[in-house]
mmCIF file of C-alpha atoms and ligand atoms in Angstrom:
data_model
loop_
_atom_site.group_PDB
_atom_site.id
_atom_site.type_symbol
_atom_site.label_atom_id
_atom_site.label_comp_id
_atom_site.label_asym_id
_atom_site.label_seq_id
_atom_site.Cartn_x
_atom_site.Cartn_y
_atom_site.Cartn_z
ATOM 1 C CA MET A 1 7.914 -21.199 6.874
ATOM 2 C CA THR A 2 3.918 -21.930 6.382
ATOM 3 C CA SER A 3 1.480 -19.983 6.150
ATOM 4 C CA GLN A 4 0.625 -19.675 10.186
ATOM 5 C CA GLU A 5 4.720 -19.477 11.435
ATOM 6 C CA PRO A 6 5.924 -16.270 11.311
ATOM 7 C CA THR A 7 9.252 -14.971 9.392
ATOM 8 C CA ALA A 8 12.142 -15.742 11.265
ATOM 9 C CA VAL A 9 13.284 -11.756 10.506
ATOM 10 C CA ILE A 10 12.528 -10.296 13.465
ATOM 11 C CA THR A 11 13.771 -11.944 16.541
ATOM 12 C CA SER A 12 13.272 -10.713 20.179
ATOM 13 C CA GLN A 13 17.134 -10.070 20.328
ATOM 14 C CA GLY A 14 19.246 -7.637 18.504
ATOM 15 C CA PRO A 15 18.226 -4.495 16.539
ATOM 16 C CA THR A 16 15.193 -4.014 14.232
ATOM 17 C CA ALA A 17 14.442 -1.210 11.618
ATOM 18 C CA VAL A 18 12.444 2.081 13.063
ATOM 19 C CA ILE A 19 10.291 4.300 11.191
ATOM 20 C CA ASN A 20 12.275 7.793 10.798
ATOM 21 C CA GLY A 21 10.352 9.088 7.937
ATOM 22 C CA ILE A 22 6.909 9.050 5.953
ATOM 23 C CA GLY A 23 6.098 10.733 2.754
ATOM 24 C CA SER A 24 3.094 10.266 0.267
ATOM 25 C CA CYS A 25 2.213 11.542 -2.524
ATOM 26 C CA LEU A 26 -1.519 11.956 -4.521
ATOM 27 C CA PRO A 27 -2.243 12.796 -7.856
ATOM 28 C CA PRO A 28 -3.890 15.773 -7.369
ATOM 29 C CA TRP A 29 -7.371 14.691 -10.330
ATOM 30 C CA ILE A 30 -10.570 13.592 -8.101
ATOM 31 C CA LEU A 31 -12.352 10.847 -9.715
ATOM 32 C CA SER A 32 -15.715 10.764 -7.568
ATOM 33 C CA ASN A 33 -18.579 7.794 -7.727
ATOM 34 C CA GLU A 34 -20.625 9.890 -9.873
ATOM 35 C CA ASP A 35 -17.774 10.656 -12.392
ATOM 36 C CA VAL A 36 -17.031 6.871 -12.426
ATOM 37 C CA ALA A 37 -20.791 6.267 -13.189
ATOM 38 C CA ARG A 38 -21.201 8.883 -15.392
ATOM 39 C CA ARG A 39 -18.416 7.309 -17.616
ATOM 40 C CA GLY A 40 -21.506 4.815 -18.829
ATOM 41 C CA GLY A 41 -20.747 0.536 -19.659
ATOM 42 C CA LEU A 42 -20.838 0.056 -15.695
ATOM 43 C CA GLU A 43 -24.001 0.425 -15.037
ATOM 44 C CA THR A 44 -23.193 1.830 -11.507
ATOM 45 C CA THR A 45 -24.383 3.917 -8.684
ATOM 46 C CA ASP A 46 -22.504 5.966 -6.064
ATOM 47 C CA GLU A 47 -24.427 4.859 -3.686
ATOM 48 C CA TRP A 48 -23.987 0.949 -4.858
ATOM 49 C CA ILE A 49 -20.058 1.648 -4.389
ATOM 50 C CA ARG A 50 -20.418 3.399 -1.308
ATOM 51 C CA THR A 51 -22.104 0.697 0.280
ATOM 52 C CA ARG A 52 -20.697 -2.097 -1.181
ATOM 53 C CA THR A 53 -16.862 -1.106 -1.010
ATOM 54 C CA GLY A 54 -16.955 1.928 1.556
ATOM 55 C CA ILE A 55 -15.299 4.313 -1.144
ATOM 56 C CA ALA A 56 -16.199 7.824 -2.185
ATOM 57 C CA ARG A 57 -13.434 9.127 -4.522
ATOM 58 C CA ARG A 58 -10.008 8.016 -5.811
ATOM 59 C CA ARG A 59 -7.744 9.592 -7.394
ATOM 60 C CA GLN A 60 -5.442 9.301 -10.823
ATOM 61 C CA VAL A 61 -2.816 10.352 -12.466
ATOM 62 C CA HIS A 62 -3.039 12.606 -16.085
ATOM 63 C CA ALA A 63 -1.269 10.811 -18.909
ATOM 64 C CA GLY A 64 2.274 11.534 -18.954
ATOM 65 C CA THR A 65 2.840 11.166 -14.981
ATOM 66 C CA SER A 66 4.153 7.787 -13.839
ATOM 67 C CA THR A 67 4.310 5.651 -11.320
ATOM 68 C CA GLY A 68 7.939 6.660 -10.726
ATOM 69 C CA ASP A 69 6.415 10.108 -10.452
ATOM 70 C CA LEU A 70 5.085 9.272 -8.112
ATOM 71 C CA ALA A 71 6.851 7.100 -5.898
ATOM 72 C CA VAL A 72 9.832 10.103 -6.216
ATOM 73 C CA ALA A 73 7.892 12.251 -4.904
ATOM 74 C CA ALA A 74 6.511 10.220 -2.270
ATOM 75 C CA GLY A 75 10.354 8.977 -1.281
ATOM 76 C CA ARG A 76 10.920 12.910 -1.308
ATOM 77 C CA ALA A 77 8.580 13.749 0.886
ATOM 78 C CA ALA A 78 9.324 10.599 3.658
ATOM 79 C CA LEU A 79 13.348 11.422 3.358
ATOM 80 C CA ALA A 80 12.294 15.523 4.383
ATOM 81 C CA SER A 81 9.802 13.900 7.196
ATOM 82 C CA ALA A 82 13.488 12.161 8.615
ATOM 83 C CA GLY A 83 15.768 15.764 7.414
ATOM 84 C CA ALA A 84 17.750 12.074 6.514
ATOM 85 C CA SER A 85 18.877 10.555 3.529
ATOM 86 C CA ALA A 86 18.775 6.854 2.285
ATOM 87 C CA ASP A 87 21.077 4.214 1.345
ATOM 88 C CA LEU A 88 18.656 1.470 -0.392
ATOM 89 C CA VAL A 89 15.370 2.208 -2.584
ATOM 90 C CA ILE A 90 12.867 -0.830 -2.917
ATOM 91 C CA VAL A 91 10.126 0.354 -4.730
ATOM 92 C CA ALA A 92 6.878 -2.023 -4.107
ATOM 93 C CA THR A 93 4.538 -1.907 -7.494
ATOM 94 C CA THR A 94 2.450 -3.780 -10.017
ATOM 95 C CA THR A 95 2.159 -1.128 -12.191
ATOM 96 C CA PRO A 96 5.996 -0.394 -12.917
ATOM 97 C CA ASP A 97 7.255 2.988 -15.326
ATOM 98 C CA ARG A 98 8.102 0.226 -18.589
ATOM 99 C CA ARG A 99 8.525 -4.149 -18.103
ATOM 100 C CA CYS A 100 11.988 -3.422 -18.367
ATOM 101 C CA PRO A 101 14.203 -2.216 -16.142
ATOM 102 C CA ALA A 102 12.820 -1.839 -13.056
ATOM 103 C CA THR A 103 11.270 1.460 -11.708
ATOM 104 C CA ALA A 104 13.384 1.867 -8.411
ATOM 105 C CA PRO A 105 16.982 2.542 -10.058
ATOM 106 C CA GLU A 106 15.540 5.548 -11.981
ATOM 107 C CA VAL A 107 13.511 6.750 -8.325
ATOM 108 C CA ALA A 108 16.600 6.470 -6.440
ATOM 109 C CA HIS A 109 18.988 8.609 -9.320
ATOM 110 C CA ARG A 110 15.597 10.838 -9.382
ATOM 111 C CA LEU A 111 16.316 11.046 -5.506
ATOM 112 C CA GLY A 112 19.382 12.752 -5.748
ATOM 113 C CA LEU A 113 20.772 9.652 -3.839
ATOM 114 C CA GLY A 114 23.835 7.863 -6.479
ATOM 115 C CA THR A 115 24.699 4.355 -6.713
ATOM 116 C CA VAL A 116 22.430 3.135 -3.960
ATOM 117 C CA PRO A 117 21.255 -0.539 -4.613
ATOM 118 C CA ALA A 118 17.419 -0.034 -5.805
ATOM 119 C CA PHE A 119 14.713 -3.071 -6.710
ATOM 120 C CA ASP A 120 11.547 -3.243 -8.110
ATOM 121 C CA LEU A 121 9.357 -5.892 -5.288
ATOM 122 C CA ALA A 122 6.174 -7.603 -7.350
ATOM 123 C CA ALA A 123 4.041 -8.396 -4.482
ATOM 124 C CA VAL A 124 0.771 -6.967 -5.532
ATOM 125 C CA CYS A 125 -1.115 -5.188 -2.768
ATOM 126 C CA SER A 126 0.970 -6.955 -0.049
ATOM 127 C CA GLY A 127 4.266 -5.082 -1.751
ATOM 128 C CA PHE A 128 4.893 -3.004 1.151
ATOM 129 C CA LEU A 129 4.780 -4.861 4.021
ATOM 130 C CA TYR A 130 7.219 -7.531 1.457
ATOM 131 C CA GLY A 131 9.495 -4.706 1.104
ATOM 132 C CA LEU A 132 9.916 -3.736 4.479
ATOM 133 C CA THR A 133 10.414 -6.709 5.736
ATOM 134 C CA VAL A 134 13.221 -7.181 3.207
ATOM 135 C CA ALA A 135 14.673 -4.188 4.499
ATOM 136 C CA THR A 136 14.433 -4.982 7.857
ATOM 137 C CA ALA A 137 16.763 -8.068 7.243
ATOM 138 C CA LEU A 138 19.151 -6.049 5.679
ATOM 139 C CA ILE A 139 19.368 -3.612 8.611
ATOM 140 C CA ARG A 140 19.754 -6.323 10.968
ATOM 141 C CA SER A 141 22.378 -8.045 8.379
ATOM 142 C CA GLY A 142 24.307 -4.446 8.865
ATOM 143 C CA ASP A 143 23.977 -5.060 4.653
ATOM 144 C CA CYS A 144 22.064 -1.672 4.914
ATOM 145 C CA THR A 145 21.317 1.553 7.390
ATOM 146 C CA ARG A 146 19.016 3.652 5.809
ATOM 147 C CA PRO A 147 16.466 1.983 3.355
ATOM 148 C CA LEU A 148 13.807 3.598 1.831
ATOM 149 C CA VAL A 149 10.757 1.462 1.016
ATOM 150 C CA ILE A 150 8.071 3.051 -1.579
ATOM 151 C CA GLY A 151 4.765 1.713 -2.209
ATOM 152 C CA ALA A 152 3.575 3.447 -5.535
ATOM 153 C CA GLU A 153 0.530 2.363 -8.183
ATOM 154 C CA THR A 154 -0.973 3.803 -10.843
ATOM 155 C CA TYR A 155 -3.618 1.440 -11.572
ATOM 156 C CA SER A 156 -5.691 3.738 -13.638
ATOM 157 C CA THR A 157 -2.700 2.310 -16.608
ATOM 158 C CA ILE A 158 -4.071 -0.934 -15.931
ATOM 159 C CA VAL A 159 -7.839 -1.237 -15.110
ATOM 160 C CA ASP A 160 -10.571 -1.774 -17.598
ATOM 161 C CA PRO A 161 -12.479 0.891 -17.561
ATOM 162 C CA LEU A 162 -15.648 -1.626 -18.482
ATOM 163 C CA ASP A 163 -14.665 -3.740 -15.632
ATOM 164 C CA ARG A 164 -17.546 -3.260 -12.746
ATOM 165 C CA ASP A 165 -15.500 -5.521 -9.944
ATOM 166 C CA THR A 166 -12.079 -2.789 -10.539
ATOM 167 C CA ALA A 167 -12.830 0.255 -11.930
ATOM 168 C CA VAL A 168 -15.076 1.091 -8.957
ATOM 169 C CA ILE A 169 -12.336 0.230 -6.484
ATOM 170 C CA PHE A 170 -9.132 1.314 -7.371
ATOM 171 C CA GLY A 171 -7.043 4.309 -7.237
ATOM 172 C CA ASP A 172 -3.570 5.948 -8.042
ATOM 173 C CA GLY A 173 -1.238 6.821 -5.616
ATOM 174 C CA ALA A 174 2.097 6.118 -3.524
ATOM 175 C CA GLY A 175 3.511 6.109 -0.096
ATOM 176 C CA ALA A 176 6.760 5.641 1.217
ATOM 177 C CA VAL A 177 8.868 4.984 4.395
ATOM 178 C CA LEU A 178 12.237 5.785 5.734
ATOM 179 C CA LEU A 179 13.587 3.370 8.034
ATOM 180 C CA ARG A 180 16.845 2.686 10.183
ATOM 181 C CA ALA A 181 18.251 0.890 12.752
ATOM 182 C CA GLY A 182 16.979 1.017 16.188
ATOM 183 C CA GLU A 183 15.530 -0.932 19.280
ATOM 184 C CA ARG A 184 12.081 -2.610 19.919
ATOM 185 C CA GLY A 185 9.806 -0.780 21.650
ATOM 186 C CA GLU A 186 10.705 2.606 20.709
ATOM 187 C CA PRO A 187 8.687 4.861 18.578
ATOM 188 C CA GLY A 188 8.456 3.286 14.872
ATOM 189 C CA ALA A 189 10.122 0.088 14.985
ATOM 190 C CA LEU A 190 9.163 -2.730 14.061
ATOM 191 C CA GLU A 191 8.419 -5.815 16.550
ATOM 192 C CA ALA A 192 7.132 -8.544 14.468
ATOM 193 C CA VAL A 193 6.382 -9.969 10.912
ATOM 194 C CA HIS A 194 4.239 -12.479 8.971
ATOM 195 C CA LEU A 195 4.134 -13.434 5.417
ATOM 196 C CA GLY A 196 2.628 -16.096 3.281
ATOM 197 C CA ALA A 197 1.477 -16.649 -0.309
ATOM 198 C CA ASP A 198 -0.395 -19.520 -2.111
ATOM 199 C CA GLY A 199 0.303 -19.203 -5.561
ATOM 200 C CA SER A 200 -2.516 -22.003 -6.390
ATOM 201 C CA GLY A 201 -4.839 -18.603 -6.737
ATOM 202 C CA SER A 202 -2.624 -16.981 -8.873
ATOM 203 C CA ASP A 203 -5.260 -16.407 -11.609
ATOM 204 C CA LEU A 204 -7.490 -15.119 -9.015
ATOM 205 C CA ILE A 205 -5.603 -11.421 -9.540
ATOM 206 C CA ALA A 206 -4.018 -11.234 -12.803
ATOM 207 C CA ILE A 207 -3.032 -9.704 -16.308
ATOM 208 C CA ALA A 208 -3.344 -12.543 -18.318
ATOM 209 C CA ALA A 209 -1.109 -10.977 -21.364
ATOM 210 C CA GLY A 210 1.726 -9.670 -21.799
ATOM 211 C CA GLY A 211 4.452 -11.503 -20.006
ATOM 212 C CA SER A 212 6.844 -14.657 -21.235
ATOM 213 C CA ARG A 213 3.997 -17.228 -21.155
ATOM 214 C CA ARG A 214 1.600 -15.270 -22.983
ATOM 215 C CA PRO A 215 3.221 -12.696 -24.900
ATOM 216 C CA ASP A 216 1.270 -9.415 -25.565
ATOM 217 C CA SER A 217 0.270 -9.452 -29.424
ATOM 218 C CA ALA A 218 -1.725 -7.828 -31.969
ATOM 219 C CA ARG A 219 -4.375 -10.713 -31.106
ATOM 220 C CA THR A 220 -4.332 -10.080 -26.989
ATOM 221 C CA SER A 221 -8.040 -9.351 -26.205
ATOM 222 C CA ARG A 222 -9.028 -6.904 -24.117
ATOM 223 C CA ASP A 223 -9.588 -9.628 -21.550
ATOM 224 C CA ALA A 224 -5.965 -10.323 -21.166
ATOM 225 C CA ARG A 225 -5.143 -6.848 -21.522
ATOM 226 C CA TYR A 226 -6.525 -5.761 -18.482
ATOM 227 C CA PHE A 227 -5.918 -6.284 -14.790
ATOM 228 C CA ARG A 228 -8.989 -9.300 -13.880
ATOM 229 C CA MET A 229 -10.051 -9.892 -10.197
ATOM 230 C CA SER A 230 -12.533 -12.683 -8.811
ATOM 231 C CA GLY A 231 -14.049 -10.480 -6.863
ATOM 232 C CA ARG A 232 -16.106 -12.756 -4.598
ATOM 233 C CA GLU A 233 -13.301 -14.783 -4.137
ATOM 234 C CA VAL A 234 -10.522 -12.336 -3.740
ATOM 235 C CA TYR A 235 -13.144 -11.225 -1.240
ATOM 236 C CA ALA A 236 -13.365 -14.212 1.095
ATOM 237 C CA GLN A 237 -10.230 -15.120 0.622
ATOM 238 C CA ALA A 238 -8.443 -11.730 2.386
ATOM 239 C CA VAL A 239 -10.753 -11.738 5.039
ATOM 240 C CA GLN A 240 -9.638 -15.500 5.853
ATOM 241 C CA ARG A 241 -5.494 -14.426 5.131
ATOM 242 C CA MET A 242 -5.710 -10.957 6.720
ATOM 243 C CA THR A 243 -7.136 -12.322 9.741
ATOM 244 C CA GLU A 244 -5.150 -15.832 10.525
ATOM 245 C CA SER A 245 -2.031 -12.971 9.498
ATOM 246 C CA SER A 246 -2.879 -11.050 11.876
ATOM 247 C CA ARG A 247 -3.237 -13.402 14.709
ATOM 248 C CA SER A 248 0.100 -14.845 13.695
ATOM 249 C CA VAL A 249 1.848 -11.792 13.817
ATOM 250 C CA LEU A 250 0.169 -11.030 16.934
ATOM 251 C CA GLU A 251 0.823 -13.843 18.810
ATOM 252 C CA SER A 252 4.733 -13.385 17.386
ATOM 253 C CA ALA A 253 4.848 -10.079 19.630
ATOM 254 C CA ALA A 254 2.662 -11.279 22.718
ATOM 255 C CA TRP A 255 -0.047 -8.584 21.977
ATOM 256 C CA GLN A 256 -3.655 -8.657 22.466
ATOM 257 C CA PRO A 257 -6.330 -6.998 20.096
ATOM 258 C CA ALA A 258 -7.389 -5.152 22.927
ATOM 259 C CA GLY A 259 -4.383 -3.578 23.603
ATOM 260 C CA LEU A 260 -3.994 -2.272 20.085
ATOM 261 C CA GLY A 261 -3.750 1.624 19.884
ATOM 262 C CA ALA A 262 -3.682 1.553 15.674
ATOM 263 C CA PHE A 263 -5.058 -0.808 13.405
ATOM 264 C CA ILE A 264 -4.571 -0.334 9.167
ATOM 265 C CA GLY A 265 -5.756 -2.776 7.266
ATOM 266 C CA HIS A 266 -5.116 -2.980 2.946
ATOM 267 C CA GLN A 267 -7.896 -0.758 1.771
ATOM 268 C CA ALA A 268 -9.365 -3.279 -0.289
ATOM 269 C CA ASN A 269 -13.091 -2.932 0.253
ATOM 270 C CA GLN A 270 -14.403 -1.860 3.691
ATOM 271 C CA ARG A 271 -16.518 -4.406 4.521
ATOM 272 C CA ILE A 272 -13.713 -6.672 4.556
ATOM 273 C CA LEU A 273 -11.864 -4.544 6.790
ATOM 274 C CA ASP A 274 -14.547 -4.427 9.260
ATOM 275 C CA SER A 275 -14.456 -8.590 8.895
ATOM 276 C CA VAL A 276 -11.090 -8.971 9.748
ATOM 277 C CA ALA A 277 -11.610 -6.249 12.528
ATOM 278 C CA GLU A 278 -14.451 -8.011 13.830
ATOM 279 C CA ARG A 279 -13.220 -11.413 13.975
ATOM 280 C CA LEU A 280 -9.486 -10.171 15.561
ATOM 281 C CA ALA A 281 -11.959 -8.317 18.055
ATOM 282 C CA VAL A 282 -10.064 -5.206 17.139
ATOM 283 C CA PRO A 283 -11.723 -2.072 19.439
ATOM 284 C CA ALA A 284 -13.134 0.357 16.972
ATOM 285 C CA HIS A 285 -11.702 3.406 18.402
ATOM 286 C CA CYS A 286 -8.450 2.051 17.073
ATOM 287 C CA ARG A 287 -9.420 1.413 13.554
ATOM 288 C CA PHE A 288 -8.023 4.126 11.046
ATOM 289 C CA GLY A 289 -8.254 3.972 7.207
ATOM 290 C CA ASN A 290 -8.849 6.415 4.099
ATOM 291 C CA ILE A 291 -10.513 3.810 1.982
ATOM 292 C CA ARG A 292 -13.317 6.586 1.159
ATOM 293 C CA GLU A 293 -10.893 9.201 -0.179
ATOM 294 C CA VAL A 294 -8.458 7.524 -1.745
ATOM 295 C CA GLY A 295 -10.200 3.281 -2.726
ATOM 296 C CA ASN A 296 -7.663 0.470 -3.138
ATOM 297 C CA THR A 297 -4.179 1.939 -4.194
ATOM 298 C CA ALA A 298 -2.875 -1.796 -4.194
ATOM 299 C CA ALA A 299 1.646 -1.493 -2.868
ATOM 300 C CA ALA A 300 0.447 2.362 -1.669
ATOM 301 C CA SER A 301 -2.637 1.343 0.289
ATOM 302 C CA ILE A 302 -0.561 0.301 3.700
ATOM 303 C CA PRO A 303 1.853 3.507 3.415
ATOM 304 C CA LEU A 304 -0.552 6.074 2.268
ATOM 305 C CA ALA A 305 -3.209 5.342 5.435
ATOM 306 C CA LEU A 306 0.086 5.334 7.751
ATOM 307 C CA ALA A 307 0.625 8.818 6.412
ATOM 308 C CA HIS A 308 -2.758 9.997 6.388
ATOM 309 C CA THR A 309 -2.897 8.432 9.868
ATOM 310 C CA ALA A 310 -0.092 9.593 11.491
ATOM 311 C CA ALA A 311 -0.931 13.423 10.059
ATOM 312 C CA ARG A 312 -4.388 13.313 11.871
ATOM 313 C CA ARG A 313 -1.930 13.148 15.409
ATOM 314 C CA VAL A 314 -4.893 10.643 16.299
ATOM 315 C CA VAL A 315 -2.396 7.651 17.355
ATOM 316 C CA ARG A 316 -0.251 7.708 20.427
ATOM 317 C CA PRO A 317 3.490 7.510 19.188
ATOM 318 C CA GLY A 318 5.009 4.304 20.373
ATOM 319 C CA ALA A 319 1.343 2.692 20.900
ATOM 320 C CA ARG A 320 1.180 -0.773 19.672
ATOM 321 C CA SER A 321 -0.007 -0.963 16.388
ATOM 322 C CA LEU A 322 -1.181 -3.683 13.709
ATOM 323 C CA LEU A 323 -0.619 -3.245 9.752
ATOM 324 C CA THR A 324 -2.257 -6.411 7.431
ATOM 325 C CA ALA A 325 -2.734 -6.531 3.673
ATOM 326 C CA PHE A 326 -3.855 -8.959 1.211
ATOM 327 C CA GLY A 327 -3.323 -9.275 -2.648
ATOM 328 C CA GLY A 328 -2.727 -10.926 -6.431
ATOM 329 C CA GLY A 329 0.145 -13.708 -5.770
ATOM 330 C CA LEU A 330 -1.994 -14.976 -3.759
ATOM 331 C CA THR A 331 0.059 -12.813 -1.150
ATOM 332 C CA TRP A 332 -0.606 -11.554 2.188
ATOM 333 C CA GLY A 333 1.703 -10.267 5.207
ATOM 334 C CA SER A 334 0.835 -8.541 8.629
ATOM 335 C CA VAL A 335 3.701 -6.441 10.581
ATOM 336 C CA ALA A 336 3.315 -5.302 14.629
ATOM 337 C CA LEU A 337 5.169 -1.870 14.566
ATOM 338 C CA ARG A 338 5.376 0.820 17.575
ATOM 339 C CA TRP A 339 3.359 4.005 16.031
ATOM 340 C CA PRO A 340 5.969 5.990 14.487
ATOM 341 C CA SER A 341 6.675 9.603 15.954
ATOM 342 C CA ALA A 342 7.846 10.765 12.961
ATOM 343 C CA ALA A 343 5.777 13.830 11.453
ATOM 344 C CA PRO A 344 4.528 12.930 7.480
ATOM 345 C CA CYS A 345 5.457 15.158 4.729
ATOM 346 C CA THR A 346 3.325 15.197 1.340
ATOM 347 C CA ALA A 347 4.091 15.939 -2.013
ATOM 348 C CA ASP A 348 2.442 16.680 -4.990
ATOM 349 C CA PRO A 349 3.821 14.362 -8.102
ATOM 350 C CA GLU A 350 3.031 16.740 -11.362
ATOM 351 C CA THR A 351 5.347 19.560 -10.051
ATOM 352 C CA ARG A 352 8.336 18.755 -12.384
ATOM 353 C CA SER A 353 10.844 21.517 -11.134
ATOM 354 C CA VAL A 354 10.222 19.949 -7.404
ATOM 355 C CA LEU A 355 10.955 16.208 -9.285
ATOM 356 C CA SER A 356 13.707 16.940 -10.858
ATOM 357 C CA THR A 357 15.753 18.552 -8.080
ATOM 358 C CA SER A 358 18.446 16.235 -6.751
ATOM 359 C CA HIS A 359 18.092 15.606 -3.214
ATOM 360 C CA ARG A 360 19.969 17.281 -0.600
ATOM 361 C CA ALA A 361 19.164 15.611 3.154
ATOM 362 C CA PRO A 362 16.752 18.525 4.326
ATOM 363 C CA ARG A 363 15.549 20.081 8.014
ATOM 364 C CA ARG A 364 13.003 18.317 9.379
ATOM 365 C CA LYS A 365 10.689 21.372 9.642
ATOM 366 C CA SER A 366 11.385 22.082 5.941
ATOM 367 C CA CYS A 367 8.626 19.675 4.199
ATOM 368 C CA SER A 368 5.329 20.279 4.368
ATOM 369 C CA PRO A 369 2.896 19.310 6.268
ATOM 370 C CA SER A 370 1.133 16.246 5.359
ATOM 371 C CA THR A 371 -2.833 16.508 3.682
ATOM 372 C CA THR A 372 -5.398 14.915 6.430
ATOM 373 C CA ILE A 373 -7.724 12.755 5.084
ATOM 374 C CA SER A 374 -10.023 10.851 7.587
HETATM 375 O O1 LIG B 1 -6.455 -5.535 -3.545
HETATM 376 C C1 LIG B 1 -6.094 -7.039 -3.626
HETATM 377 C C2 LIG B 1 -7.841 -7.362 -3.049
HETATM 378 N N1 LIG B 1 -8.933 -6.825 -3.243
HETATM 379 C C3 LIG B 1 -10.038 -7.440 -2.726
HETATM 380 O O2 LIG B 1 -9.843 -7.369 -1.877
HETATM 381 C C4 LIG B 1 -11.120 -6.719 -3.038
HETATM 382 C C5 LIG B 1 -12.478 -7.892 -3.289
HETATM 383 N N2 LIG B 1 -13.517 -7.978 -3.594
HETATM 384 C C6 LIG B 1 -14.510 -7.080 -3.205
HETATM 385 O O3 LIG B 1 -13.906 -5.620 -2.712
HETATM 386 C C7 LIG B 1 -16.033 -7.423 -3.895
HETATM 387 O O4 LIG B 1 -15.519 -8.516 -4.487
HETATM 388 C C8 LIG B 1 -16.206 -6.122 -5.285
HETATM 389 C C9 LIG B 1 -16.121 -4.502 -4.727
HETATM 390 C C10 LIG B 1 -15.339 -6.671 -6.481
HETATM 391 C C11 LIG B 1 -17.220 -6.417 -5.416
HETATM 392 O O5 LIG B 1 -18.263 -6.505 -4.172
HETATM 393 P P1 LIG B 1 -19.307 -7.159 -3.997
HETATM 394 O O6 LIG B 1 -20.171 -6.946 -3.169
HETATM 395 O O7 LIG B 1 -18.681 -9.042 -3.945
HETATM 396 O O8 LIG B 1 -20.579 -7.511 -5.571
HETATM 397 P P2 LIG B 1 -21.059 -9.122 -5.972
HETATM 398 O O9 LIG B 1 -20.165 -9.576 -7.292
HETATM 399 O O10 LIG B 1 -21.346 -10.361 -5.087
HETATM 400 O O11 LIG B 1 -22.094 -8.697 -6.626
HETATM 401 C C12 LIG B 1 -23.199 -8.524 -5.691
HETATM 402 C C13 LIG B 1 -24.308 -7.876 -6.544
HETATM 403 C C14 LIG B 1 -24.677 -8.539 -8.186
HETATM 404 O O12 LIG B 1 -26.110 -8.309 -8.341
HETATM 405 P P3 LIG B 1 -27.095 -9.198 -7.999
HETATM 406 O O13 LIG B 1 -27.011 -10.212 -9.233
HETATM 407 O O14 LIG B 1 -27.482 -9.399 -6.991
HETATM 408 O O15 LIG B 1 -28.525 -8.821 -9.125
HETATM 409 C C15 LIG B 1 -23.851 -7.817 -9.369
HETATM 410 O O16 LIG B 1 -24.372 -7.805 -10.645
HETATM 411 O O17 LIG B 1 -24.103 -6.572 -7.429
HETATM 412 C C16 LIG B 1 -24.345 -6.193 -8.564
HETATM 413 N N3 LIG B 1 -22.478 -5.578 -8.668
HETATM 414 C C17 LIG B 1 -22.235 -4.400 -9.115
HETATM 415 N N4 LIG B 1 -23.798 -3.259 -9.441
HETATM 416 C C18 LIG B 1 -23.522 -1.475 -9.583
HETATM 417 C C19 LIG B 1 -21.154 -5.881 -8.813
HETATM 418 N N5 LIG B 1 -20.300 -4.581 -9.562
HETATM 419 C C20 LIG B 1 -21.371 -3.751 -9.428
HETATM 420 C C21 LIG B 1 -20.941 -2.348 -9.429
HETATM 421 N N6 LIG B 1 -21.836 -1.554 -9.386
HETATM 422 N N7 LIG B 1 -19.364 -1.979 -9.867
#
């Protein structure tokens, strides 16, 4: 597969995956731009952050709350939204609870899913769309019937609070979808996907130390310990790759941008999203997102924006919709799907009693309504 060719996961024949449940979880601590600027050391302002990124505030976990906690809460909400259980769990994340083992098996356990297969997926901000693609392939092969795909992040644990390129844009959160087998054309159906990667840009978004190439030690510098991003170069790549990938997936689905009912891009920077949408000629009324309220939540970005948009009930179920993402690796991906009919649910990550309760397939009406963030 070259960067311009669609993956062969979803073809015109046979079943595909359908989004059957949507869940989200935001930690309650809200950090405004003024809060970030007040911390000192960044020499930034609310005005700069708003005009250059479109972000007004972001969420952050309190010490002791992990990515897995957010993933469990969002996953539980997606199961409640569908009123069903899962037979596989994928957690897309850059910020796993531990370097070893993966976060997903413990998430599955805490969700009361028994011994279902569970694994993490590392594709940084494109991780959720990579996860959707893998889950769809497993449904099509018959190896699973109800995969739960979660994007969850706690970037506050890896971002340098003194780094201007990252401290102002990243936030914490989680989103999840439960998939089932279904037919193309029905609400929630994945119609086409496109994935790509270019490792020649692997240094543009990276944490230099802490892996096998450069293990963490007492001598690890501040620069190498934290998440770093070459902002301007990444910006240009993000616009180019998300535009090209979107064109590829629209071509595979035989859809025109003018016929879209919803466009959701990775919530990296509002200016990037506007550039991609302009280049694709996506009509303004169908561009959705929540960057103003949650910032860039990496692998959680797309499912959170999907959940918050679905909660507003502004898109007709079944409408042609486009998701596109770009992130470290470099990686990128796009999905053409029919807008789901599922009513999203939210969960509070810091309510321990809820988190520790085993999942018992709830009925749809038992879930709490999703927070509306426009
Ligand atoms: O999620 C994975 C993918 N990530 C992305 O796609 C993010 C891509 N990059 C970006 O979103 C943007 O590059 C940033 C938000 C990181 C930076 O915005 P920018 O518009 O590219 O800023 P810049 O680096 O071109 O700097 C422009 C000006 C400079 O000042 P001068 O030289 O023009 O006087 C910077 O010093 O803005 C200044 N600046 C800031 N000022 C206040 C840079 N960062 C800040 C800041 N606060 N945080």
